């Protein structure tokens, strides 16, 4: 282990300032500063607020990570940073910081894809990733299915959201139900006391005609609208809204679609490993449903612990470690912050 490179990762794509340090597949430090409470009063992430929060947090978070790992910046062998996708201003803070530390300490820098990092972080929990694998990435901005043949050099997108991402739908439905932001954890909590079979909410893009054109794509806009209409009808009738039942039924519909399409991709592609990542991967029902259904088909499900599912520096460091071990060349010092970085680009 001591012979493996020491990699530092910086994550600032949205509202979490993260700095992680790994050696191989071993996590040594995972420091995080969140600005989520600053965004809660607006009901969603405000890009300018996020950028300013990153500026204030990046140096203290870096110092905490180095202290936690018991190392100095001079001990680091390479620095990885989220180059995209994400909020442009937020990404710029992390990329500029990575360049500054890299120049000051004379270290190579790797600009990496945020979504690929959500896949790589699982290696800190379960060891090297079998290839090929199918990855289901679900967060506030993304719902994607990927075929992972060689994580260091590229992934093959199979499907993605055509409107609202799963996490976005959770936030919007939570708001409808009067629950705080971010909505995912609150929906999950309320759903535990509800009946998931009480309301038959629609499963988007699962009809035969939709599967023909969008077999691995996702759509949650119609589901969100169906929930809104159901709640509004109850309110017009002067009847109480059963928040727990609505939350459970909505959550069941989302998880049903995500798991069904992910396992279909595994079976069709002949892949025996499904990795689930992103903030929504922390959802308890998604994890349980995926493991239960996958077991029937001999498919292994790998999901990191909840803390590693949400945005963090550890995932960026994990991907950086994988790139270094795979012999991928470092990025140039003029590497960009690309808010629309495509899934096919793992590093720049």
PDB file of N, CA and C in Angstrom, residues 167 169-175 179-189:
ATOM      1  N   UNK A 167     -33.392  12.998  -8.906  1.00  0.00           N
ATOM      2  CA  UNK A 167     -33.212  13.849  -7.735  1.00  0.00           C
ATOM      3  C   UNK A 167     -33.998  15.137  -7.823  1.00  0.00           C
ATOM      4  N   UNK A 169     -36.841  15.465  -9.376  1.00  0.00           N
ATOM      5  CA  UNK A 169     -38.233  15.088  -9.111  1.00  0.00           C
ATOM      6  C   UNK A 169     -38.470  14.941  -7.608  1.00  0.00           C
ATOM      7  N   UNK A 170     -37.509  14.360  -6.892  1.00  0.00           N
ATOM      8  CA  UNK A 170     -37.636  14.241  -5.440  1.00  0.00           C
ATOM      9  C   UNK A 170     -37.765  15.628  -4.804  1.00  0.00           C
ATOM     10  N   UNK A 171     -36.954  16.574  -5.245  1.00  0.00           N
ATOM     11  CA  UNK A 171     -36.997  17.921  -4.676  1.00  0.00           C
ATOM     12  C   UNK A 171     -38.341  18.592  -4.944  1.00  0.00           C
ATOM     13  N   UNK A 172     -38.852  18.445  -6.165  1.00  0.00           N
ATOM     14  CA  UNK A 172     -40.107  19.110  -6.537  1.00  0.00           C
ATOM     15  C   UNK A 172     -41.299  18.496  -5.822  1.00  0.00           C
ATOM     16  N   UNK A 173     -41.319  17.181  -5.685  1.00  0.00           N
ATOM     17  CA  UNK A 173     -42.419  16.525  -4.978  1.00  0.00           C
ATOM     18  C   UNK A 173     -42.358  16.851  -3.482  1.00  0.00           C
ATOM     19  N   UNK A 174     -41.166  16.912  -2.938  1.00  0.00           N
ATOM     20  CA  UNK A 174     -41.026  17.296  -1.530  1.00  0.00           C
ATOM     21  C   UNK A 174     -41.619  18.678  -1.296  1.00  0.00           C
ATOM     22  N   UNK A 175     -41.353  19.587  -2.220  1.00  0.00           N
ATOM     23  CA  UNK A 175     -41.897  20.940  -2.085  1.00  0.00           C
ATOM     24  C   UNK A 175     -43.428  20.912  -2.121  1.00  0.00           C
ATOM     25  N   UNK A 179     -42.333  19.569   2.372  1.00  0.00           N
ATOM     26  CA  UNK A 179     -41.135  19.036   3.019  1.00  0.00           C
ATOM     27  C   UNK A 179     -39.925  19.905   2.673  1.00  0.00           C
ATOM     28  N   UNK A 180     -38.906  19.936   3.519  1.00  0.00           N
ATOM     29  CA  UNK A 180     -37.737  20.801   3.295  1.00  0.00           C
ATOM     30  C   UNK A 180     -36.879  20.374   2.103  1.00  0.00           C
ATOM     31  N   UNK A 181     -35.990  21.280   1.713  1.00  0.00           N
ATOM     32  CA  UNK A 181     -34.978  21.019   0.681  1.00  0.00           C
ATOM     33  C   UNK A 181     -33.670  20.641   1.380  1.00  0.00           C
ATOM     34  N   UNK A 182     -32.904  19.703   0.833  1.00  0.00           N
ATOM     35  CA  UNK A 182     -33.189  18.881  -0.353  1.00  0.00           C
ATOM     36  C   UNK A 182     -34.216  17.791  -0.050  1.00  0.00           C
ATOM     37  N   UNK A 183     -35.016  17.457  -1.051  1.00  0.00           N
ATOM     38  CA  UNK A 183     -36.178  16.617  -0.822  1.00  0.00           C
ATOM     39  C   UNK A 183     -35.916  15.137  -0.644  1.00  0.00           C
ATOM     40  N   UNK A 184     -34.838  14.622  -1.221  1.00  0.00           N
ATOM     41  CA  UNK A 184     -34.584  13.186  -1.202  1.00  0.00           C
ATOM     42  C   UNK A 184     -34.643  12.537   0.169  1.00  0.00           C
ATOM     43  N   UNK A 185     -33.844  13.015   1.122  1.00  0.00           N
ATOM     44  CA  UNK A 185     -33.853  12.392   2.458  1.00  0.00           C
ATOM     45  C   UNK A 185     -35.214  12.496   3.147  1.00  0.00           C
ATOM     46  N   UNK A 186     -35.942  13.591   2.919  1.00  0.00           N
ATOM     47  CA  UNK A 186     -37.239  13.783   3.566  1.00  0.00           C
ATOM     48  C   UNK A 186     -38.298  12.856   2.976  1.00  0.00           C
ATOM     49  N   UNK A 187     -38.279  12.696   1.651  1.00  0.00           N
ATOM     50  CA  UNK A 187     -39.205  11.754   1.020  1.00  0.00           C
ATOM     51  C   UNK A 187     -38.929  10.344   1.534  1.00  0.00           C
ATOM     52  N   UNK A 188     -37.662   9.976   1.587  1.00  0.00           N
ATOM     53  CA  UNK A 188     -37.261   8.650   2.065  1.00  0.00           C
ATOM     54  C   UNK A 188     -37.764   8.423   3.493  1.00  0.00           C
ATOM     55  N   UNK A 189     -37.609   9.433   4.327  1.00  0.00           N
ATOM     56  CA  UNK A 189     -38.013   9.322   5.731  1.00  0.00           C
ATOM     57  C   UNK A 189     -39.528   9.186   5.861  1.00  0.00           C
TER      58      UNK A 189
END
